[in-house]
Short mmCIF file of C-alpha atoms in Angstrom, two decimals:
data_model
loop_
_atom_site.label_atom_id
_atom_site.label_comp_id
_atom_site.label_asym_id
_atom_site.label_seq_id
_atom_site.Cartn_x
_atom_site.Cartn_y
_atom_site.Cartn_z
CA MET A 592 1.65 1.38 29.54
CA ALA A 593 0.76 3.26 26.35
CA ALA A 594 -2.78 2.42 25.20
CA PHE A 595 -1.70 1.79 21.61
CA LEU A 596 1.08 -0.66 22.46
CA GLY A 597 -1.06 -3.81 22.31
CA SER A 598 -2.27 -2.97 18.81
CA LEU A 599 1.25 -2.08 17.66
CA LEU A 600 2.68 -5.39 18.88
CA GLY A 601 -0.12 -7.32 17.17
CA ILE A 602 0.99 -6.20 13.71
CA ASP A 603 3.39 -8.16 11.53
CA PHE A 604 5.22 -5.40 9.70
CA GLY A 605 6.86 -8.03 7.51
CA LEU A 606 3.56 -8.75 5.74
CA ARG A 607 2.55 -6.78 2.68
CA CYS A 608 -0.77 -4.97 2.52
CA ALA A 609 -3.32 -7.15 0.74
CA ALA A 610 -6.06 -4.55 0.39
CA ALA A 611 -7.87 -3.82 -2.85
CA ARG A 612 -6.10 -1.50 -5.28
CA SER A 613 -7.59 1.75 -6.51
CA PHE A 614 -6.70 4.87 -8.50
CA CYS A 615 -7.69 8.41 -7.57
CA GLY A 616 -8.51 10.62 -10.53
CA VAL A 617 -7.95 13.74 -8.42
CA CYS A 618 -4.46 12.86 -7.11
CA ARG A 619 -3.71 10.89 -10.27
CA GLU A 620 -2.02 8.41 -7.97
CA PRO A 621 -2.71 4.85 -6.77
CA ALA A 622 -4.83 4.56 -3.65
CA CYS A 623 -5.26 1.87 -1.01
CA VAL A 624 -8.57 1.37 0.78
CA PHE A 625 -6.85 0.04 3.91
CA CYS A 626 -3.94 2.46 4.20
CA CYS A 627 -6.07 5.49 3.35
CA PRO A 628 -9.77 4.78 4.08
CA HIS A 629 -12.23 7.50 3.05
CA HIS A 630 -9.48 8.89 0.83
CA ALA A 631 -11.68 11.31 -1.11
CA ALA A 632 -13.45 12.74 1.94
CA CYS A 633 -10.22 13.22 3.90
CA HIS A 634 -7.83 14.36 1.18
CA HIS A 635 -10.20 16.05 -1.29
CA PRO A 636 -13.02 17.55 0.83
CA ASP A 637 -13.33 20.45 -1.62
CA VAL A 638 -14.15 18.07 -4.49
CA GLY A 639 -17.83 17.30 -4.05
CA ASP A 640 -17.83 14.12 -6.11
CA GLY A 641 -14.31 13.01 -5.14
CA HIS A 642 -15.53 9.53 -4.21
CA ARG A 643 -16.83 9.15 -7.77
CA ARG A 644 -13.34 9.78 -9.14
CA ILE A 645 -11.82 6.70 -7.55
CA ILE A 646 -11.77 3.57 -9.67
CA ASP A 647 -11.03 0.08 -8.36
CA VAL A 648 -8.28 -1.85 -10.13
CA HIS A 649 -8.30 -5.65 -10.08
CA LEU A 650 -5.53 -8.12 -10.85
CA LEU A 651 -6.98 -10.89 -12.98
CA GLN A 652 -5.41 -14.16 -14.07
CA ASN A 653 -1.63 -13.86 -14.55
CA GLN A 654 -1.69 -10.54 -12.68
CA PHE A 655 -3.14 -8.52 -15.57
CA PRO A 656 -4.61 -5.24 -14.19
CA ALA A 657 -8.15 -4.44 -15.29
CA VAL A 658 -11.18 -2.35 -14.37
CA THR A 659 -14.80 -3.37 -14.66
CA ALA A 660 -16.92 -2.05 -17.51
CA HIS A 661 -19.34 -0.84 -14.84
CA GLY A 662 -16.51 1.00 -13.09
CA VAL A 663 -15.49 2.97 -16.17
CA LYS A 664 -19.12 4.06 -16.63
CA THR A 665 -19.64 5.28 -13.08
CA THR A 666 -16.23 6.83 -12.36
CA ARG A 667 -16.09 10.53 -13.21
CA ILE A 668 -12.71 10.73 -14.90
CA GLY A 669 -14.24 12.20 -18.04
CA TYR A 670 -12.50 9.81 -20.42
CA SER A 671 -14.19 8.05 -23.33
CA TRP A 672 -13.59 4.31 -22.98
CA ASN A 673 -15.39 3.59 -26.26
CA ARG A 674 -13.80 1.20 -28.75
CA ILE A 675 -11.66 -0.47 -26.08
CA GLU A 676 -12.38 -4.20 -26.06
CA ARG A 677 -14.55 -5.63 -23.29
CA PHE A 678 -14.30 -9.25 -22.27
CA GLU A 679 -16.09 -11.53 -19.84
CA TYR A 680 -14.33 -13.04 -16.85
CA GLU A 681 -15.90 -14.62 -13.76
CA GLY A 682 -19.31 -13.11 -14.48
CA SER A 683 -18.20 -9.52 -15.06
CA SER A 684 -17.28 -7.44 -18.08
CA TRP A 685 -13.73 -6.07 -17.99
CA VAL A 686 -11.45 -3.53 -19.64
CA MET A 687 -7.72 -4.30 -19.60
CA LEU A 688 -5.40 -1.47 -18.58
CA GLY A 689 -2.21 -2.75 -20.19
CA ARG A 690 -1.00 -4.87 -23.05
CA GLY A 691 0.32 -8.41 -23.00
CA ARG A 692 -2.64 -10.78 -22.99
CA PRO A 693 -2.05 -13.96 -25.03
CA ARG A 694 -3.04 -13.64 -28.69
CA ARG A 695 -6.36 -15.26 -29.57
CA SER A 696 -7.78 -16.88 -32.67
CA GLY A 697 -11.14 -18.18 -33.86
CA ARG A 698 -13.89 -15.59 -33.87
CA TYR A 699 -11.52 -12.76 -32.92
CA GLN A 700 -10.66 -11.38 -36.35
CA GLY A 701 -9.80 -7.77 -35.51
CA ASN A 702 -6.42 -6.28 -34.72
CA CYS A 703 -5.58 -3.71 -32.09
CA ASN A 704 -4.37 -0.26 -33.04
CA PRO A 705 -1.45 0.14 -32.37
CA CYS A 706 -0.11 -3.17 -30.94
CA GLY A 707 -1.73 -5.57 -33.43
CA ALA A 708 -3.13 -7.99 -30.85
CA THR A 709 -6.09 -10.12 -31.95
CA ILE A 710 -9.34 -8.56 -30.71
CA GLN A 711 -13.05 -8.44 -31.50
CA VAL A 712 -13.84 -6.83 -34.86
CA ARG A 713 -16.08 -4.19 -33.29
CA SER A 714 -13.24 -2.94 -31.06
CA GLN A 715 -10.23 -0.86 -32.07
CA HIS A 716 -7.98 -1.22 -29.03
CA CYS A 717 -7.15 -4.19 -26.82
CA CYS A 718 -6.60 -2.09 -23.70
CA ALA A 719 -6.62 1.43 -22.28
CA ASP A 720 -2.87 1.78 -22.80
CA CYS A 721 -3.26 1.20 -26.54
CA LYS A 722 -6.08 3.73 -26.86
CA VAL A 723 -4.03 6.34 -24.99
CA ALA A 724 -1.17 5.71 -27.43
CA ALA A 725 -3.38 5.75 -30.53
CA VAL A 726 -5.70 8.65 -29.64
CA GLN A 727 -3.54 11.43 -28.26
CA GLN A 728 -6.28 13.88 -27.36
CA GLY A 729 -9.60 14.05 -25.55
CA GLN A 730 -10.93 14.82 -22.09
CA GLY A 731 -9.37 12.84 -19.27
CA ARG A 732 -6.61 11.41 -21.47
CA GLN A 733 -3.78 12.56 -19.20
CA ILE A 734 -5.49 11.00 -16.20
CA VAL A 735 -5.83 7.63 -17.94
CA GLN A 736 -2.29 7.92 -19.28
CA ARG A 737 -1.15 8.11 -15.67
CA LEU A 738 -3.47 5.24 -14.68
CA VAL A 739 -2.01 2.83 -17.24
CA SER A 740 1.57 3.75 -16.29
CA ILE A 741 1.22 2.48 -12.71
CA ASP A 742 2.46 -0.96 -11.68
CA PHE A 743 -0.51 -2.29 -9.72
CA THR A 744 1.22 -5.65 -9.15
CA ARG A 745 3.63 -3.97 -6.76
CA ALA A 746 2.69 -4.76 -3.16
CA HIS A 747 3.57 -2.40 -0.33
CA LEU A 748 4.73 -2.75 3.25
CA PHE A 749 3.39 -0.83 6.22
CA ASP A 750 5.88 1.83 7.29
CA SER A 751 3.71 3.90 9.65
CA PHE A 752 1.42 3.43 12.64
CA CYS A 753 -1.18 5.85 14.00
CA THR A 754 -1.56 5.84 17.78
CA ALA A 755 -5.19 7.06 17.55
CA CYS A 756 -6.39 4.75 14.76
CA GLU A 757 -4.24 1.98 16.28
CA ARG A 758 -3.57 0.60 12.81
CA PRO A 759 -0.68 0.54 10.35
CA PHE A 760 -0.55 2.15 6.93
CA SER A 761 1.85 2.89 4.10
CA SER A 762 2.98 6.51 3.85
CA ARG A 763 3.12 6.03 0.08
CA PHE A 764 -0.68 5.84 0.03
CA CYS A 765 -1.44 8.28 2.84
CA THR A 766 1.06 11.10 2.57
CA ASP A 767 -0.67 13.35 5.12
CA HIS A 768 -2.41 11.28 7.78
CA THR A 769 -3.37 14.39 9.78
CA ARG A 770 -6.25 14.83 7.33
CA HIS A 771 -7.92 11.78 8.91
CA HIS A 772 -8.17 13.46 12.32
CA ALA A 773 -9.92 16.52 13.70
CA ASP A 774 -7.95 19.59 14.72
CA GLY A 775 -6.67 19.21 18.26
CA GLU A 776 -7.07 15.43 18.33
CA ASN A 777 -4.28 13.78 20.29
CA PHE A 778 -2.39 11.30 18.13
CA GLN A 779 1.03 10.56 16.73
CA VAL A 780 2.24 8.84 13.59
CA LEU A 781 5.10 6.46 14.36
CA ASN A 782 7.58 5.76 11.57
CA VAL A 783 8.49 2.08 11.22
CA HIS A 784 11.84 1.24 9.64
CA SER A 785 13.23 -2.11 8.53
CA GLN A 786 16.94 -2.83 8.96
CA ASP A 787 18.98 -6.02 9.41
CA GLY A 788 15.90 -8.06 10.30
CA TRP A 789 14.62 -5.52 12.85
CA PHE A 790 11.46 -3.43 12.67
CA LEU A 791 12.36 -0.21 14.42
CA ILE A 792 10.75 3.01 15.69
CA PRO A 793 12.93 6.08 16.35
CA GLU A 794 13.33 6.43 20.12
CA ASN A 795 12.30 10.10 20.08
CA GLN A 796 8.82 9.10 18.85
CA LEU A 797 8.09 6.85 21.83
CA PRO A 798 7.33 7.70 25.48
CA ALA A 799 10.45 7.30 27.61
CA ALA A 800 8.43 5.26 30.11
CA ILE A 801 8.10 2.32 27.71
CA THR A 802 11.61 2.36 26.28
CA GLN A 803 13.65 2.31 29.48
CA GLY A 804 16.01 -0.65 29.58
CA ILE A 805 15.41 -1.61 25.93
CA ARG A 806 18.40 -1.91 23.62
CA ARG A 807 18.88 0.69 20.90
CA VAL A 808 19.75 0.01 17.28
CA GLU A 809 21.56 2.68 15.29
CA MET A 810 19.87 3.08 11.92
CA ASP A 811 21.75 3.80 8.71
CA ASN A 812 20.99 7.52 9.07
CA GLY A 813 22.50 7.63 12.55
CA THR A 814 19.18 7.78 14.42
CA LEU A 815 18.79 5.55 17.47
CA ALA A 816 15.71 3.36 17.30
CA VAL A 817 13.83 0.88 19.47
CA PRO A 818 13.04 -2.63 18.15
CA ILE A 819 9.37 -3.61 18.10
CA ARG A 820 10.09 -7.31 18.59
CA ALA A 821 12.91 -9.82 18.35
CA ARG A 822 14.08 -10.72 14.87
CA MET A 823 12.66 -13.74 13.07
CA PHE A 824 16.14 -15.28 13.27
CA PRO A 825 17.45 -13.87 16.57
CA ASN A 826 21.08 -13.19 17.40
CA PRO A 827 22.51 -13.99 13.95
CA ASN A 828 26.03 -12.98 15.01
CA GLY A 829 26.15 -15.14 18.13
CA GLU A 830 26.59 -12.26 20.57
CA ALA A 831 27.19 -13.09 24.22
CA ASN A 832 24.61 -10.89 25.96
CA MET A 833 21.03 -12.14 25.76
CA CYS A 834 17.68 -10.45 26.35
CA SER A 835 16.69 -10.49 30.02
CA ARG A 836 13.24 -11.93 29.28
CA PRO A 837 13.35 -15.66 30.09
CA GLY A 838 13.11 -17.77 26.95
CA CYS A 839 14.07 -14.99 24.51
CA GLU A 840 17.10 -15.82 22.37
CA GLU A 841 17.69 -12.32 21.01
CA ALA A 842 20.95 -10.46 21.65
CA VAL A 843 21.38 -7.16 23.48
CA ASP A 844 24.34 -4.83 23.80
CA VAL A 845 24.60 -4.88 27.59
CA ALA A 846 23.72 -7.61 30.06
CA GLY A 847 20.37 -6.93 31.71
CA GLU A 848 18.88 -5.13 28.71
CA ILE A 849 15.61 -6.06 27.03
CA CYS A 850 15.67 -6.65 23.27
CA SER A 851 12.38 -5.07 22.23
CA LEU A 852 9.04 -3.48 23.09
CA GLN A 853 7.43 -6.91 22.89
CA CYS A 854 9.70 -8.41 25.54
CA TRP A 855 9.36 -5.27 27.68
CA THR A 856 5.57 -5.70 27.61
CA VAL A 857 5.79 -9.37 28.63
CA LEU A 858 7.93 -8.45 31.63
CA GLN A 859 5.32 -5.93 32.82
CA VAL A 860 2.70 -8.64 33.37
#
């Protein structure tokens, strides 16, 4: 039995990654600390202070993305965050990335340039997005312009699995996983696809020894794939042939087949 199989079967590929969100000032792309750990060291080894160019992004109340005032001071993006309003929330000082916070009254007598939101008098902009729009020059502006354009509320699914790390990741956040392994290290990245309730791995990516007798599902691109486990709602079409593992209610194409890697593993015990 393949050493990685136990870890693979322990993953719910239907769950979204809940790791902290980040932004890499070198890639100018969102980063994920779970899907791409040690991102700077692995993907930007030639940038000596690459780890200092990654800034954590937090979703505050009502899913508003923000960065800490401490974070903008210590991250080496090169941008001037001056005159952007700071505000206190849960014991930290924050800078909003985008617009849309409720308008405020009372002691807030200033107005944001350019959106007009009510802000502190000593500030000129309610968020980084507004400063980027109002001040169209300066070091690091293009990096922050990219930062504020990203939808950090968007969660992501795992679509890959590394047989050496024995953990899943999203290829959107780790586009070249080979950078996480030494030259000559024996590993494979398995691609995980979702279709019709199945989570599937192309059959040509798996050892033949662990796929024998398991049903195949033809993916939309014509590739034959092996199911990882039975569907949450098995046999939705009421097919006649059932998985040969006792107690499994999933359908198979031919009598005597096994529905998935999970059921195959159970039958090996």
